[in-house]
Coordinates of C-alpha atoms in Angstrom, one line a residue:
Chain A
M1093 CA -27.9 0.4 17.1
K1094 CA -24.9 2.4 18.5
L1095 CA -23.9 5.8 17.3
V1096 CA -20.3 7.3 17.6
Y1097 CA -19.3 10.6 17.0
F1098 CA -15.6 12.2 16.7
A1099 CA -13.9 15.4 16.7
W1100 CA -16.0 18.3 15.7
V1101 CA -19.1 16.4 14.8
R1102 CA -18.8 14.7 18.5
E1103 CA -18.5 18.6 19.9
R1104 CA -21.5 19.7 17.8
I1105 CA -23.6 16.8 18.9
G1106 CA -22.2 17.1 22.3
K1107 CA -21.6 13.4 23.3
P1108 CA -19.3 10.9 22.0
E1109 CA -21.7 8.2 21.7
E1110 CA -25.6 7.1 22.0
E1111 CA -27.6 4.2 21.3
L1112 CA -30.4 5.1 18.6
S1113 CA -33.2 3.1 16.9
P1114 CA -33.7 4.8 13.6
P1115 CA -37.0 3.9 11.9
A1116 CA -37.2 1.2 9.2
E1117 CA -37.0 3.5 6.4
V1118 CA -33.8 4.9 7.1
R1119 CA -31.5 2.2 5.1
T1120 CA -28.5 4.0 4.1
V1121 CA -25.4 6.1 5.7
A1122 CA -26.6 9.0 3.7
E1123 CA -30.3 8.5 5.1
L1124 CA -29.0 7.9 9.0
A1125 CA -27.3 11.5 8.5
A1126 CA -30.2 13.1 7.1
W1127 CA -32.4 11.4 9.8
L1128 CA -30.0 12.6 12.9
A1129 CA -29.8 16.1 11.2
G1130 CA -33.5 16.1 12.0
R1131 CA -33.4 15.5 15.6
G1132 CA -32.4 18.8 16.7
E1133 CA -30.5 22.0 16.5
E1134 CA -26.9 20.2 17.6
Y1135 CA -27.2 17.4 15.1
A1136 CA -28.6 19.8 12.7
Y1137 CA -24.9 21.9 13.1
A1138 CA -23.1 18.6 12.9
F1139 CA -24.7 17.6 9.2
E1140 CA -25.0 21.1 8.0
N1141 CA -22.7 20.0 5.2
P1142 CA -23.3 16.4 4.8
G1143 CA -21.3 15.9 1.8
I1144 CA -18.2 16.6 4.1
V1145 CA -18.8 14.0 7.3
R1146 CA -17.7 10.7 6.8
A1147 CA -18.6 7.5 8.2
A1148 CA -17.4 3.9 9.5
I1149 CA -19.8 0.6 9.7
D1150 CA -18.5 -1.7 12.4
R1151 CA -15.0 0.1 12.0
K1152 CA -14.4 0.1 8.1
H1153 CA -15.1 3.2 6.0
V1154 CA -18.2 3.4 4.2
K1155 CA -19.7 5.6 1.2
P1156 CA -23.0 7.3 2.1
D1157 CA -24.9 4.8 -0.2
A1158 CA -23.9 2.1 2.3
P1159 CA -26.7 0.3 3.6
I1160 CA -26.6 0.3 7.8
A1161 CA -29.0 -2.8 7.7
G1162 CA -27.1 -5.5 10.4
A1163 CA -24.7 -2.9 11.5
R1164 CA -23.7 -2.7 15.1
E1165 CA -21.8 0.3 15.9
I1166 CA -22.0 3.2 13.0
A1167 CA -19.3 6.2 13.5
F1168 CA -19.8 9.8 11.7
F1169 CA -16.5 11.8 11.6
P1170 CA -14.8 14.9 10.0
P1171 CA -12.4 14.3 7.0
M1172 CA -9.4 12.4 8.8
T1173 CA -5.9 14.7 9.9
G1174 CA -3.6 12.1 11.2
G1175 CA -0.2 11.3 10.4
Chain B
M1212 CA 7.6 -13.2 1.6
D1213 CA 7.8 -13.2 5.1
C1214 CA 6.8 -9.7 6.0
P1215 CA 6.1 -9.0 9.6
I1216 CA 3.7 -6.1 10.5
T1217 CA 3.8 -4.4 13.6
V1218 CA 1.0 -1.9 14.2
R1219 CA 0.6 0.1 17.6
I1220 CA -1.7 3.1 18.8
Q1221 CA 0.0 4.4 22.3
P1222 CA 0.0 7.7 23.9
G1223 CA 3.6 8.0 24.7
P1224 CA 6.7 8.0 22.5
F1225 CA 8.2 5.1 20.6
D1226 CA 11.8 4.4 20.2
A1227 CA 12.2 5.1 16.1
A1228 CA 15.9 3.7 16.5
A1229 CA 14.9 0.2 18.1
E1230 CA 12.1 -0.2 15.8
A1231 CA 14.0 0.5 12.5
A1232 CA 16.7 -1.8 14.1
R1233 CA 14.4 -4.5 14.6
L1234 CA 13.4 -4.7 10.9
S1235 CA 16.8 -5.9 9.8
A1236 CA 18.4 -7.9 13.5
G1237 CA 19.3 -11.0 12.6
R1238 CA 18.7 -11.1 9.0
T1239 CA 20.6 -10.7 5.6
D1240 CA 18.3 -10.1 3.0
V1241 CA 17.4 -6.8 3.9
G1242 CA 19.2 -4.3 2.1
A1243 CA 17.2 -0.8 2.6
V1244 CA 15.4 0.4 5.6
V1245 CA 13.3 3.5 5.2
T1246 CA 12.0 5.2 8.4
F1247 CA 9.7 8.4 8.6
T1248 CA 8.9 10.3 11.5
G1249 CA 6.3 12.7 11.7
L1250 CA 6.8 15.6 14.5
C1251 CA 4.5 18.3 16.0
R1252 CA 5.5 21.9 14.8
A1253 CA 5.0 24.9 16.8
E1254 CA 3.7 26.9 13.8
A1255 CA 5.8 29.9 14.0
G1256 CA 5.3 29.6 17.9
R1257 CA 1.7 29.7 17.8
L1258 CA 0.9 26.2 19.2
A1259 CA 1.3 24.7 22.5
A1260 CA 0.2 21.5 21.7
L1261 CA -1.4 19.5 19.2
E1262 CA -4.6 17.2 20.6
L1263 CA -4.8 13.8 18.7
E1264 CA -8.2 12.5 19.1
H1265 CA -8.7 9.0 17.8
Y1266 CA -11.2 6.1 17.2
P1267 CA -9.8 3.5 19.7
G1268 CA -11.5 0.5 18.0
M1269 CA -10.7 1.1 14.6
A1270 CA -7.4 3.0 14.4
E1271 CA -5.2 0.1 14.8
E1272 CA -7.6 -2.0 12.4
E1273 CA -7.1 0.3 9.3
I1274 CA -3.9 0.9 10.1
R1275 CA -3.1 -2.6 10.0
R1276 CA -5.4 -3.1 6.6
V1277 CA -3.1 -0.2 5.0
A1278 CA 0.1 -2.3 6.0
E1279 CA -1.0 -5.5 5.2
E1280 CA -1.9 -3.5 1.5
A1281 CA 1.5 -2.4 1.3
A1282 CA 2.9 -6.0 2.0
S1283 CA 0.9 -7.2 -1.0
R1284 CA 1.8 -4.3 -3.2
W1285 CA 5.8 -4.5 -2.6
P1286 CA 8.1 -6.9 -1.7
L1287 CA 8.6 -6.1 1.8
M1288 CA 10.5 -7.9 4.9
G1289 CA 9.0 -6.0 7.4
V1290 CA 6.2 -3.0 8.5
T1291 CA 6.2 -1.1 11.4
A1292 CA 3.6 1.6 11.8
I1293 CA 3.1 3.3 15.3
H1294 CA 0.6 6.7 15.9
R1295 CA 0.4 8.0 18.9
H1296 CA -2.8 9.9 20.2
G1297 CA -3.3 12.4 23.4
R1298 CA -1.5 15.7 23.8
I1299 CA 2.0 16.2 21.7
P1300 CA 4.1 19.3 22.4
P1301 CA 6.2 20.8 19.4
G1302 CA 8.9 18.8 18.5
G1303 CA 7.1 15.7 20.0
D1304 CA 6.6 12.5 17.7
I1305 CA 3.6 11.5 16.1
V1306 CA 3.8 9.0 14.0
L1307 CA 6.3 6.4 13.0
V1308 CA 6.8 4.4 9.7
V1309 CA 9.5 2.0 8.9
T1310 CA 9.5 -0.3 5.8
A1311 CA 12.3 -2.9 5.0
S1312 CA 13.1 -4.4 1.3
A1313 CA 15.9 -6.2 -0.5
H1314 CA 16.1 -2.9 -2.4
R1315 CA 15.5 0.9 -2.0
K1316 CA 13.0 1.4 -4.5
A1317 CA 10.6 -1.0 -2.9
A1318 CA 11.2 0.4 0.9
F1319 CA 10.8 4.2 -0.4
E1320 CA 7.5 3.6 -2.4
A1321 CA 5.8 1.3 0.4
A1322 CA 6.7 4.2 2.9
E1323 CA 5.4 7.1 1.4
F1324 CA 2.0 4.9 0.2
L1325 CA 1.7 4.1 3.8
M1326 CA 2.0 7.9 5.1
D1327 CA -0.4 8.9 2.3
Y1328 CA -2.9 6.6 3.3
L1329 CA -2.5 7.0 7.1
K1330 CA -3.1 10.8 6.6
T1331 CA -6.4 10.1 4.7
R1332 CA -7.7 6.9 6.1
A1333 CA -6.4 6.5 9.7
P1334 CA -9.3 7.7 11.9
F1335 CA -7.1 10.4 14.0
W1336 CA -8.0 14.2 14.2
K1337 CA -5.6 16.9 15.1
K1338 CA -7.1 19.9 17.2
E1339 CA -4.5 22.8 17.9
H1340 CA -4.1 24.2 21.6
H1341 CA -2.5 27.8 21.5
V1342 CA 0.0 29.3 23.6
D1343 CA -2.1 31.7 25.1
G1344 CA -4.2 28.9 26.5
S1345 CA -7.1 29.2 24.2
E1346 CA -8.4 26.2 22.1
G1347 CA -7.7 26.5 18.6
D1348 CA -9.5 24.9 15.7
W1349 CA -9.4 21.3 14.4
V1350 CA -6.7 20.7 11.8
A1351 CA -8.5 21.1 8.6
A1352 CA -7.9 18.2 5.8
T1353 CA -6.0 19.1 2.9
D1354 CA -6.2 18.7 -0.9
A1355 CA -2.9 18.3 -1.3
D1356 CA -3.3 15.0 1.3
D1357 CA -6.2 14.0 -1.0
R1358 CA -4.0 13.9 -4.1
A1359 CA -0.9 12.3 -2.8
A1360 CA -3.2 9.4 -1.6
E1361 CA -4.8 9.5 -4.8
R1362 CA -1.8 8.4 -6.9
W1363 CA -1.5 5.3 -5.3
R1364 CA -5.2 4.3 -6.7
R1365 CA -5.3 1.5 -9.0
Chain C
M836 CA 16.5 28.4 5.0
D837 CA 19.0 27.2 7.3
C838 CA 20.0 23.9 6.5
P839 CA 23.0 22.2 8.0
I840 CA 24.9 19.8 6.2
T841 CA 26.7 17.1 7.2
V842 CA 28.8 14.4 5.2
R843 CA 31.1 11.6 6.7
I844 CA 32.9 9.1 5.1
Q845 CA 34.2 6.6 7.3
P846 CA 35.3 2.9 7.8
G847 CA 33.5 2.1 11.0
P848 CA 29.2 1.9 11.8
F849 CA 27.6 4.9 12.1
D850 CA 24.6 5.5 14.7
A851 CA 21.8 6.2 12.6
A852 CA 19.3 7.0 15.3
A853 CA 21.8 9.6 16.5
E854 CA 22.2 11.3 13.3
A855 CA 18.2 11.4 12.7
A856 CA 17.5 13.0 16.3
R857 CA 20.3 15.5 15.8
L858 CA 18.3 17.1 12.7
S859 CA 15.4 17.5 14.8
A860 CA 16.8 18.5 18.3
G861 CA 16.3 21.7 19.8
R862 CA 13.8 23.0 17.2
T863 CA 10.0 23.0 16.2
D864 CA 9.7 23.8 12.9
V865 CA 10.5 20.0 11.8
G866 CA 7.6 17.8 10.8
A867 CA 9.2 15.0 8.7
V868 CA 12.3 13.1 9.2
V869 CA 13.5 10.8 6.7
T870 CA 15.8 8.1 7.2
F871 CA 17.4 5.6 4.6
T872 CA 19.8 2.9 5.8
G873 CA 21.3 1.0 3.3
L874 CA 22.6 -2.6 4.2
C875 CA 25.0 -5.3 2.7
R876 CA 22.9 -8.2 1.8
A877 CA 24.2 -11.8 1.9
E878 CA 22.9 -12.7 -1.7
A879 CA 21.5 -16.1 -0.6
G880 CA 24.4 -17.0 1.7
R881 CA 26.9 -16.6 -1.1
L882 CA 28.6 -13.4 0.1
A883 CA 31.3 -13.1 3.0
A884 CA 31.6 -9.5 2.8
L885 CA 31.3 -6.3 0.4
E886 CA 34.6 -4.8 0.0
L887 CA 33.7 -0.7 -0.6
E888 CA 36.8 1.1 -2.6
H889 CA 36.4 4.9 -2.6
Y890 CA 38.3 7.9 -4.2
P891 CA 39.5 9.5 -0.8
G892 CA 39.5 13.1 -2.0
M893 CA 36.7 13.0 -4.4
A894 CA 33.9 11.0 -2.2
E895 CA 33.0 13.6 0.5
E896 CA 33.6 16.7 -1.8
E897 CA 30.9 14.6 -4.6
I898 CA 28.3 13.2 -1.8
R899 CA 28.6 17.5 -0.4
R900 CA 27.8 18.8 -3.8
V901 CA 24.7 16.2 -4.2
A902 CA 23.5 17.1 -0.6
E903 CA 23.5 20.7 -1.9
E904 CA 22.0 20.2 -4.8
A905 CA 19.1 18.5 -2.6
A906 CA 19.3 21.6 -0.3
S907 CA 18.4 23.7 -3.0
R908 CA 15.9 22.1 -4.7
W909 CA 13.9 21.2 -1.8
P910 CA 13.0 23.4 1.5
L911 CA 15.2 21.3 3.8
M912 CA 16.1 22.0 7.3
G913 CA 18.7 19.5 7.7
V914 CA 20.9 16.7 5.3
T915 CA 23.0 14.3 7.0
A916 CA 24.8 11.8 4.4
I917 CA 27.1 8.9 5.5
H918 CA 29.1 6.4 3.4
R919 CA 31.4 3.8 5.1
H920 CA 34.3 2.1 2.9
G921 CA 36.4 -1.0 3.6
R922 CA 35.0 -4.7 4.2
I923 CA 31.7 -5.1 5.2
P924 CA 29.5 -8.2 6.3
P925 CA 26.4 -9.3 5.6
G926 CA 23.8 -7.6 7.6
G927 CA 26.4 -4.4 8.1
D928 CA 25.2 -0.9 7.6
I929 CA 26.7 0.7 4.1
V930 CA 25.1 4.2 3.9
L931 CA 23.1 6.6 5.9
V932 CA 20.9 9.7 4.4
V933 CA 18.7 11.5 6.7
T934 CA 16.7 14.3 5.6
A935 CA 14.5 16.9 7.7
S936 CA 11.4 19.2 6.3
A937 CA 8.5 20.9 7.6
H938 CA 6.3 18.6 5.4
R939 CA 6.9 14.5 4.5
K940 CA 6.8 15.5 0.5
A941 CA 10.2 17.2 0.5
A942 CA 12.2 15.1 3.1
F943 CA 10.8 11.7 1.2
E944 CA 11.7 13.3 -2.4
A945 CA 15.3 14.7 -1.0
A946 CA 16.1 11.2 0.5
E947 CA 15.1 9.7 -2.8
F948 CA 17.0 12.0 -4.7
L949 CA 20.4 11.7 -2.5
M950 CA 20.2 7.9 -2.7
D951 CA 19.9 7.7 -6.5
Y952 CA 22.7 10.6 -6.6
L953 CA 24.9 8.8 -4.5
K954 CA 24.6 5.2 -6.2
T955 CA 25.6 6.7 -9.6
R956 CA 27.9 9.6 -9.0
A957 CA 29.4 9.1 -5.3
P958 CA 33.1 7.3 -6.6
F959 CA 32.4 4.1 -4.5
W960 CA 32.9 0.7 -5.9
K961 CA 31.8 -2.5 -4.3
K962 CA 33.6 -5.7 -4.7
E963 CA 32.4 -9.3 -3.6
H964 CA 34.2 -11.6 -1.0
H965 CA 32.6 -15.3 -1.4
V966 CA 31.9 -17.6 1.7
D967 CA 34.3 -20.2 0.2
G968 CA 37.1 -17.6 0.4
S969 CA 37.7 -16.8 -3.0
E970 CA 37.5 -13.2 -4.5
G971 CA 34.5 -12.4 -6.5
D972 CA 33.7 -9.5 -9.3
W973 CA 33.3 -6.0 -9.0
V974 CA 29.9 -5.3 -8.9
A975 CA 28.5 -4.2 -12.1
A976 CA 26.5 -0.6 -12.6
T977 CA 22.9 -1.3 -13.0
D978 CA 20.6 0.4 -15.9
A979 CA 17.8 0.9 -12.8
D980 CA 20.2 3.0 -10.9
D981 CA 21.0 5.2 -14.2
R982 CA 17.2 5.1 -14.8
A983 CA 16.7 6.2 -11.1
A984 CA 19.1 9.1 -11.5
E985 CA 18.0 9.9 -14.7
R986 CA 14.3 11.3 -13.5
W987 CA 15.7 14.0 -11.4
R988 CA 17.6 15.7 -14.3
R989 CA 16.3 19.2 -15.1
Chain D
M1080 CA 50.2 15.2 -14.0
K1081 CA 49.1 12.7 -11.5
L1082 CA 47.0 9.6 -12.8
V1083 CA 44.9 7.9 -10.4
Y1084 CA 42.8 4.5 -10.9
F1085 CA 40.3 2.6 -8.9
A1086 CA 38.3 -0.7 -8.9
W1087 CA 38.8 -2.8 -12.0
V1088 CA 40.5 -0.2 -13.8
R1089 CA 43.2 0.0 -10.9
E1090 CA 43.6 -3.8 -10.9
R1091 CA 43.9 -4.1 -14.5
I1092 CA 46.6 -1.3 -15.0
G1093 CA 48.5 -3.0 -11.6
K1094 CA 48.9 0.3 -9.6
P1095 CA 46.8 2.8 -8.0
E1096 CA 48.5 6.2 -9.4
E1097 CA 51.5 7.6 -11.4
E1098 CA 53.0 10.4 -12.7
L1099 CA 53.1 11.1 -16.5
S1100 CA 53.8 13.7 -19.0
P1101 CA 51.4 12.9 -22.1
P1102 CA 52.5 14.7 -24.9
A1103 CA 50.9 18.2 -26.1
E1104 CA 48.8 16.7 -28.5
V1105 CA 46.8 14.8 -25.6
R1106 CA 44.3 17.6 -25.0
T1107 CA 40.8 15.7 -23.9
V1108 CA 40.0 13.1 -21.4
A1109 CA 39.3 10.8 -24.4
E1110 CA 42.4 11.5 -26.0
L1111 CA 44.4 10.7 -22.9
A1112 CA 42.8 7.6 -22.2
A1113 CA 43.9 6.5 -26.1
W1114 CA 47.2 7.6 -25.4
L1115 CA 47.3 5.7 -22.1
A1116 CA 45.7 2.5 -23.8
G1117 CA 48.7 2.5 -26.3
R1118 CA 51.2 2.2 -23.2
G1119 CA 51.2 -1.3 -23.1
E1120 CA 49.1 -4.8 -22.4
E1121 CA 47.7 -3.5 -19.1
Y1122 CA 46.7 -0.2 -20.1
A1123 CA 45.1 -1.4 -23.5
Y1124 CA 43.2 -4.3 -21.0
A1125 CA 41.8 -1.6 -18.6
F1126 CA 40.5 0.8 -21.7
E1127 CA 39.6 -2.4 -23.8
N1128 CA 36.3 -0.6 -24.0
P1129 CA 36.8 3.3 -23.6
G1130 CA 32.8 4.0 -23.5
I1131 CA 32.5 2.5 -20.2
V1132 CA 35.5 4.3 -18.1
R1133 CA 34.7 7.2 -16.4
A1134 CA 37.1 10.2 -15.6
A1135 CA 37.3 13.1 -13.0
I1136 CA 39.7 15.9 -13.3
D1137 CA 40.8 17.6 -9.8
R1138 CA 38.0 15.2 -7.9
K1139 CA 35.0 16.5 -10.4
H1140 CA 33.3 14.2 -12.8
V1141 CA 34.0 15.2 -16.5
K1142 CA 33.1 14.1 -19.9
P1143 CA 35.3 12.5 -22.3
D1144 CA 35.5 15.8 -24.5
A1145 CA 37.1 17.4 -20.9
P1146 CA 39.9 19.4 -21.8
I1147 CA 43.0 18.3 -19.5
A1148 CA 45.1 21.2 -19.6
G1149 CA 45.9 22.6 -16.2
A1150 CA 44.7 19.3 -14.6
R1151 CA 46.8 18.6 -11.5
E1152 CA 44.5 15.1 -10.9
I1153 CA 43.0 12.9 -13.5
A1154 CA 41.1 9.9 -12.3
F1155 CA 39.9 7.1 -14.3
F1156 CA 37.2 4.2 -13.0
P1157 CA 34.2 2.6 -13.4
P1158 CA 30.8 3.3 -13.5
M1159 CA 30.0 3.8 -9.9
T1160 CA 28.3 1.1 -7.5
G1161 CA 28.3 2.7 -4.1
G1162 CA 24.9 3.5 -2.0

């Protein structure tokens, strides 16, 4: 699946997007964030406070318990500050 | 009710006057037009610019969802929302919301709803650039904005 | 806080865009501009025009008092209120209110306050003129407008 | 003192303004309205429902119990419908 990152999540991870295939036991957005956090220092830094990072699946806001099965594009980003 | 919805995400400036005029042009049932323009502040001379990052695929879709919700909650005769991205200097326009209705209450409430939801749901992030050339921090989301959005929940 | 107040009573149309732009022109501390335009509705094709009578001496003074009260209640950086009088056809502008502030909440609230108070305190009276050439009734004040003004009392 | 009338108060009385000198016992806006109502059919019609007619003294809104002493210009008019 395609992962995309924005703002300081993007800066901490050091790339705007990547293709990854998480293992089958990673079922929800929260589990995906935890799995990513274990992939290295830069990911651990991005997800050091997992409660604050928001997510979208296929361009729609989702909660941490949302299942990721079938997702084409999952985004992680800080709370929004537009407007 | 016929409520044309216009949503645009663009790097360049918008023409607030033309957008507002368009919502009442050629019709005689609109009694109230509310226009909100959000501008970049210099923050007491500290800022050289705000840089607005956005999620290109999602930004327009999400703002359109918010506009459609506004049109379903209030008897609107037109909604326009335009959000800029990229580097915007102090005094520059960032966001425009225009609502048209027969009466002022609906137009005012819908415009406030749109702005409160845009602030907390539209995938945009502001980074500060300082006048001394240094890159500043990402602007933090505020509790006040969360509370403002919360009051529309039902 | 420096809050320039502009009040005008005039028979002719106003330029809402120019008035709004003027409140943020040349300054970088304004973060929010709210513009309200009230227009004449055709009332389902029944109306040929609204005729607005006003109390020439008092209208500007009273609107200025309301604008000054808004500037004392909210941290505004500019207030403009323009009210037309005379015969106005459907689709024509009647009233303009523009408020500028650092943040959107003050600009929105002050604009709503101004309109609610204008409706119930500014000495203007609307008479309907029908498309069949007959002179219609004077528009009656509504309880909704009284209630809207009442909520700002303190 | 100068009296000015607007909207249907003006139409019913049949003139936009006039100079009048009410007797000394007419002390308040409400008493002035009652005195005017006794001046003829057209005035009685204008003030047939005195609770609804509003007043201003020297271009400021006043309540019915406002004293009229010293007033240069007193206005009577229906509830406002501008905006």
